[in-house]
PDB file of C-alpha atoms and ligand atoms in Angstrom:
ATOM      1  CA  UNK A  80      -0.067   0.128   0.127  1.00 96.00           C
ATOM      2  CA  UNK A  81       1.133   3.759  -0.377  1.00 96.00           C
ATOM      3  CA  UNK A  82       1.787   5.386   2.316  1.00 97.00           C
ATOM      4  CA  UNK A  83       2.338   9.109   2.748  1.00 97.00           C
ATOM      5  CA  UNK A  84       3.235  10.800   6.019  1.00 97.00           C
ATOM      6  CA  UNK A  85       4.525  14.163   6.966  1.00 98.00           C
ATOM      7  CA  UNK A  86       7.850  13.837   8.515  1.00 98.00           C
ATOM      8  CA  UNK A  87       9.825  16.887   9.978  1.00 98.00           C
ATOM      9  CA  UNK A  88       7.492  19.266   8.229  1.00 97.00           C
ATOM     10  CA  UNK A  89       8.629  16.944   4.556  1.00 97.00           C
ATOM     11  CA  UNK A  90       5.864  14.433   2.930  1.00 97.00           C
ATOM     12  CA  UNK A  91       7.557  10.944   2.276  1.00 97.00           C
ATOM     13  CA  UNK A  92       5.522   9.251   0.059  1.00 96.00           C
ATOM     14  CA  UNK A  93       6.773   4.653  -0.059  1.00 96.00           C
ATOM     15  CA  UNK A  94       4.856   1.651  -1.203  1.00 97.00           C
ATOM     16  CA  UNK A  95       5.428  -0.436   2.000  1.00 97.00           C
ATOM     17  CA  UNK A  96       3.412  -3.685   3.104  1.00 97.00           C
ATOM     18  CA  UNK A  97       0.325  -2.739   5.462  1.00 97.00           C
ATOM     19  CA  UNK A  98       2.302  -4.595   8.722  1.00 97.00           C
ATOM     20  CA  UNK A  99       4.980  -1.981   7.765  1.00 98.00           C
ATOM     21  CA  UNK A 100       6.202  -0.394  11.445  1.00 98.00           C
ATOM     22  CA  UNK A 101       6.920   3.272  11.624  1.00 98.00           C
ATOM     23  CA  UNK A 102      10.336   3.071  12.989  1.00 98.00           C
ATOM     24  CA  UNK A 103      11.262   1.007   9.888  1.00 98.00           C
ATOM     25  CA  UNK A 104       9.396   3.231   7.371  1.00 98.00           C
ATOM     26  CA  UNK A 105      11.518   6.440   9.416  1.00 98.00           C
ATOM     27  CA  UNK A 106      14.535   4.922   9.213  1.00 98.00           C
ATOM     28  CA  UNK A 107      14.625   3.067   5.815  1.00 96.00           C
ATOM     29  CA  UNK A 108      12.896   5.708   3.930  1.00 91.00           C
ATOM     30  CA  UNK A 109      13.991   9.476   4.694  1.00 92.00           C
ATOM     31  CA  UNK A 110      17.146   7.009   6.563  1.00 94.00           C
ATOM     32  CA  UNK A 111      16.311   9.282  10.030  1.00 97.00           C
ATOM     33  CA  UNK A 112      18.267   6.989  12.014  1.00 98.00           C
ATOM     34  CA  UNK A 113      18.696   8.963  15.097  1.00 98.00           C
ATOM     35  CA  UNK A 114      15.133   6.935  16.161  1.00 98.00           C
ATOM     36  CA  UNK A 115      16.526   4.100  17.725  1.00 98.00           C
ATOM     37  CA  UNK A 116      14.692   0.909  17.801  1.00 96.00           C
ATOM     38  CA  UNK A 117      15.643  -1.107  21.184  1.00 95.00           C
ATOM     39  CA  UNK A 118      12.857  -3.922  21.956  1.00 95.00           C
ATOM     40  CA  UNK A 119      10.148  -3.837  19.691  1.00 88.00           C
ATOM     41  CA  UNK A 120       7.756  -4.245  22.593  1.00 94.00           C
ATOM     42  CA  UNK A 121       6.770  -1.043  23.776  1.00 95.00           C
ATOM     43  CA  UNK A 122       9.374  -1.135  26.853  1.00 96.00           C
ATOM     44  CA  UNK A 123      12.419   0.603  26.108  1.00 97.00           C
ATOM     45  CA  UNK A 124      11.280   3.945  24.520  1.00 98.00           C
ATOM     46  CA  UNK A 125      14.534   4.203  22.153  1.00 98.00           C
ATOM     47  CA  UNK A 126      11.761   4.405  19.327  1.00 98.00           C
ATOM     48  CA  UNK A 127       9.795   7.364  20.711  1.00 98.00           C
ATOM     49  CA  UNK A 128       8.854  10.459  18.104  1.00 98.00           C
ATOM     50  CA  UNK A 129       5.967  13.022  18.521  1.00 98.00           C
ATOM     51  CA  UNK A 130       2.746  12.432  16.397  1.00 98.00           C
ATOM     52  CA  UNK A 131       1.255  15.712  16.040  1.00 98.00           C
ATOM     53  CA  UNK A 132       3.345  16.554  19.300  1.00 97.00           C
ATOM     54  CA  UNK A 133       2.778  14.021  21.518  1.00 97.00           C
ATOM     55  CA  UNK A 134       5.441  11.640  22.114  1.00 98.00           C
ATOM     56  CA  UNK A 135       4.245   7.465  20.956  1.00 98.00           C
ATOM     57  CA  UNK A 136       6.321   4.846  20.031  1.00 98.00           C
ATOM     58  CA  UNK A 137       7.615   4.491  16.625  1.00 98.00           C
ATOM     59  CA  UNK A 138       7.966   0.593  17.262  1.00 98.00           C
ATOM     60  CA  UNK A 139       4.204  -0.318  17.773  1.00 97.00           C
ATOM     61  CA  UNK A 140       2.614   2.005  15.718  1.00 98.00           C
ATOM     62  CA  UNK A 141       1.652   1.079  12.234  1.00 98.00           C
ATOM     63  CA  UNK A 142       3.211   3.392   9.483  1.00 98.00           C
ATOM     64  CA  UNK A 143      -0.407   3.301   7.479  1.00 98.00           C
ATOM     65  CA  UNK A 144      -1.422   4.496  10.955  1.00 97.00           C
ATOM     66  CA  UNK A 145       0.226   7.847  10.489  1.00 98.00           C
ATOM     67  CA  UNK A 146      -1.294   8.791   6.952  1.00 97.00           C
ATOM     68  CA  UNK A 147      -2.394  12.720   7.548  1.00 95.00           C
ATOM     69  CA  UNK A 148      -0.377  13.432  10.780  1.00 97.00           C
ATOM     70  CA  UNK A 149       2.649  15.060  11.529  1.00 97.00           C
ATOM     71  CA  UNK A 150       5.418  12.668  12.303  1.00 98.00           C
ATOM     72  CA  UNK A 151       8.510  14.522  14.303  1.00 98.00           C
ATOM     73  CA  UNK A 152      11.826  12.975  14.964  1.00 98.00           C
ATOM     74  CA  UNK A 153      15.181  13.900  16.794  1.00 98.00           C
ATOM     75  CA  UNK A 154      16.817  15.500  13.668  1.00 98.00           C
ATOM     76  CA  UNK A 155      13.985  17.788  14.036  1.00 98.00           C
ATOM     77  CA  UNK A 156      15.642  19.600  17.125  1.00 98.00           C
ATOM     78  CA  UNK A 157      18.731  20.713  15.617  1.00 97.00           C
ATOM     79  CA  UNK A 158      17.857  24.044  13.227  1.00 94.00           C
ATOM     80  CA  UNK A 159      19.969  26.048  11.053  1.00 94.00           C
ATOM     81  CA  UNK A 160      23.130  24.583  13.204  1.00 95.00           C
ATOM     82  CA  UNK A 161      21.313  25.603  16.600  1.00 95.00           C
ATOM     83  CA  UNK A 162      20.625  22.936  19.077  1.00 96.00           C
ATOM     84  CA  UNK A 163      17.659  22.926  20.884  1.00 96.00           C
ATOM     85  CA  UNK A 164      18.256  23.601  24.204  1.00 96.00           C
ATOM     86  CA  UNK A 165      17.519  20.237  25.328  1.00 97.00           C
ATOM     87  CA  UNK A 166      19.961  19.222  23.422  1.00 98.00           C
ATOM     88  CA  UNK A 167      22.301  21.726  24.598  1.00 97.00           C
ATOM     89  CA  UNK A 168      20.854  20.168  28.297  1.00 98.00           C
ATOM     90  CA  UNK A 169      21.764  16.701  28.143  1.00 98.00           C
ATOM     91  CA  UNK A 170      25.606  18.347  27.439  1.00 97.00           C
ATOM     92  CA  UNK A 171      25.390  20.463  29.827  1.00 97.00           C
ATOM     93  CA  UNK A 172      24.295  18.175  32.607  1.00 97.00           C
ATOM     94  CA  UNK A 173      25.881  14.979  30.897  1.00 97.00           C
ATOM     95  CA  UNK A 174      22.386  13.384  30.742  1.00 97.00           C
ATOM     96  CA  UNK A 175      23.595  10.338  28.460  1.00 96.00           C
ATOM     97  CA  UNK A 176      26.566   8.292  28.332  1.00 96.00           C
ATOM     98  CA  UNK A 177      25.992   5.239  25.645  1.00 97.00           C
ATOM     99  CA  UNK A 178      23.339   7.400  23.942  1.00 97.00           C
ATOM    100  CA  UNK A 179      21.275   4.678  22.910  1.00 98.00           C
ATOM    101  CA  UNK A 180      18.333   5.848  24.820  1.00 98.00           C
ATOM    102  CA  UNK A 181      18.780   9.235  24.045  1.00 98.00           C
ATOM    103  CA  UNK A 182      16.823  10.296  21.102  1.00 98.00           C
ATOM    104  CA  UNK A 183      13.907   8.488  23.223  1.00 98.00           C
ATOM    105  CA  UNK A 184      14.389  10.794  26.078  1.00 98.00           C
ATOM    106  CA  UNK A 185      14.922  13.984  24.076  1.00 98.00           C
ATOM    107  CA  UNK A 186      11.729  13.806  22.160  1.00 98.00           C
ATOM    108  CA  UNK A 187       9.878  13.090  25.643  1.00 98.00           C
ATOM    109  CA  UNK A 188      11.220  15.800  27.023  1.00 98.00           C
ATOM    110  CA  UNK A 189      10.498  18.032  24.191  1.00 98.00           C
ATOM    111  CA  UNK A 190       6.658  16.744  24.405  1.00 98.00           C
ATOM    112  CA  UNK A 191       7.066  17.549  28.179  1.00 98.00           C
ATOM    113  CA  UNK A 192       8.069  20.670  28.236  1.00 98.00           C
ATOM    114  CA  UNK A 193       5.793  21.825  25.205  1.00 97.00           C
ATOM    115  CA  UNK A 194       2.851  20.866  27.396  1.00 97.00           C
ATOM    116  CA  UNK A 195       4.513  21.903  30.719  1.00 98.00           C
ATOM    117  CA  UNK A 196       7.202  24.500  30.413  1.00 97.00           C
ATOM    118  CA  UNK A 197       8.069  24.165  34.314  1.00 97.00           C
ATOM    119  CA  UNK A 198       7.901  20.810  35.499  1.00 98.00           C
ATOM    120  CA  UNK A 199       8.169  19.419  39.261  1.00 97.00           C
ATOM    121  CA  UNK A 200      10.946  16.322  39.363  1.00 97.00           C
ATOM    122  CA  UNK A 201       8.229  14.349  40.004  1.00 98.00           C
ATOM    123  CA  UNK A 202       6.353  15.227  36.655  1.00 98.00           C
ATOM    124  CA  UNK A 203       9.870  14.945  34.682  1.00 98.00           C
ATOM    125  CA  UNK A 204      10.068  11.173  35.924  1.00 98.00           C
ATOM    126  CA  UNK A 205       6.589  10.260  35.405  1.00 98.00           C
ATOM    127  CA  UNK A 206       6.807  12.039  31.588  1.00 97.00           C
ATOM    128  CA  UNK A 207      10.120   9.832  31.303  1.00 97.00           C
ATOM    129  CA  UNK A 208       8.935   6.733  32.877  1.00 97.00           C
ATOM    130  CA  UNK A 209       8.581   4.888  29.600  1.00 95.00           C
ATOM    131  CA  UNK A 210      11.747   5.181  28.579  1.00 95.00           C
ATOM    132  CA  UNK A 211      14.558   2.928  30.291  1.00 97.00           C
ATOM    133  CA  UNK A 212      18.191   4.534  30.447  1.00 97.00           C
ATOM    134  CA  UNK A 213      20.690   1.570  31.093  1.00 95.00           C
ATOM    135  CA  UNK A 214      23.489   4.099  31.722  1.00 95.00           C
ATOM    136  CA  UNK A 215      22.894   7.304  33.922  1.00 93.00           C
ATOM    137  CA  UNK A 216      20.648   6.464  36.902  1.00 92.00           C
ATOM    138  CA  UNK A 217      18.149   8.781  35.824  1.00 97.00           C
ATOM    139  CA  UNK A 218      20.016  11.271  38.085  1.00 97.00           C
ATOM    140  CA  UNK A 219      21.554  13.571  35.414  1.00 97.00           C
ATOM    141  CA  UNK A 220      18.706  13.361  33.047  1.00 98.00           C
ATOM    142  CA  UNK A 221      16.592  15.116  34.994  1.00 98.00           C
ATOM    143  CA  UNK A 222      18.494  17.653  35.515  1.00 98.00           C
ATOM    144  CA  UNK A 223      19.054  17.972  32.204  1.00 98.00           C
ATOM    145  CA  UNK A 224      15.261  17.915  31.951  1.00 98.00           C
ATOM    146  CA  UNK A 225      14.901  20.321  34.551  1.00 98.00           C
ATOM    147  CA  UNK A 226      17.769  22.931  32.958  1.00 98.00           C
ATOM    148  CA  UNK A 227      16.208  22.771  29.656  1.00 98.00           C
ATOM    149  CA  UNK A 228      12.995  24.061  31.437  1.00 97.00           C
ATOM    150  CA  UNK A 229      15.017  27.320  33.228  1.00 96.00           C
ATOM    151  CA  UNK A 230      16.884  27.622  30.358  1.00 94.00           C
ATOM    152  CA  UNK A 231      13.388  27.817  27.997  1.00 91.00           C
ATOM    153  CA  UNK A 232      11.622  30.027  30.677  1.00 91.00           C
ATOM    154  CA  UNK A 233      15.376  32.423  30.910  1.00 90.00           C
ATOM    155  CA  UNK A 234      15.002  32.577  27.169  1.00 86.00           C
ATOM    156  CA  UNK A 235      11.055  33.266  27.317  1.00 83.00           C
ATOM    157  CA  UNK A 236      11.654  36.190  29.297  1.00 83.00           C
ATOM    158  CA  UNK A 237      14.584  38.200  27.067  1.00 84.00           C
ATOM    159  CA  UNK A 238      12.126  37.724  24.239  1.00 76.00           C
TER     160      UNK A 238
HETATM  161  S1  LIG B 450      12.089  -0.262  20.524  1.00 91.41           S
HETATM  162 FE1  LIG B 450      10.115   0.656  21.052  1.00 91.41          FE
HETATM  163  S2  LIG B 450       9.828   1.109  23.082  1.00 91.41           S
HETATM  164 FE2  LIG B 450      11.370  -0.148  22.561  1.00 91.41          FE
HETATM  165  S1  LIG B 451      22.574   6.338  27.647  1.00 91.41           S
HETATM  166 FE1  LIG B 451      22.713   4.388  27.371  1.00 91.41          FE
HETATM  167  S2  LIG B 451      20.761   3.226  28.103  1.00 91.41           S
HETATM  168 FE2  LIG B 451      20.626   5.497  28.308  1.00 91.41          FE
END
């Protein structure tokens, strides 16, 4: 079947089997391999992308279900050579080690701050509870999300 999806603002079209998962569509068609594929069972969160601004697990979403929706992947965060504050935050606060979970963490965080610009630690931990990190122990990830929230608030005040 022909599936046409808007990914990072660009329409991407491909003839795929109806069972094709979104994670494979994203990685194979436009070649956006920043979205990772870990458990394939909705457990690890490495495959999280945004659908119409909401985080979804692309390993358990059919590509055909995304027709007519806007998909946003980790590659969309950096714009014109400028890192998203969330990317800056994970760098500043050492919110990653191996980096496998990071694309999903970044997109989960983007969705959180877009809906709740000033989350508490409890709200951050709830938001990232669907994403597993085997390296960091989560402390630095939580610090990074707080750093990003504070940085974005300061930038809004300056504007
Ligand atoms: S690969 Fe999708 S949740 Fe693990
Ligand atoms: S940084 Fe290695 S799994 Fe999270």
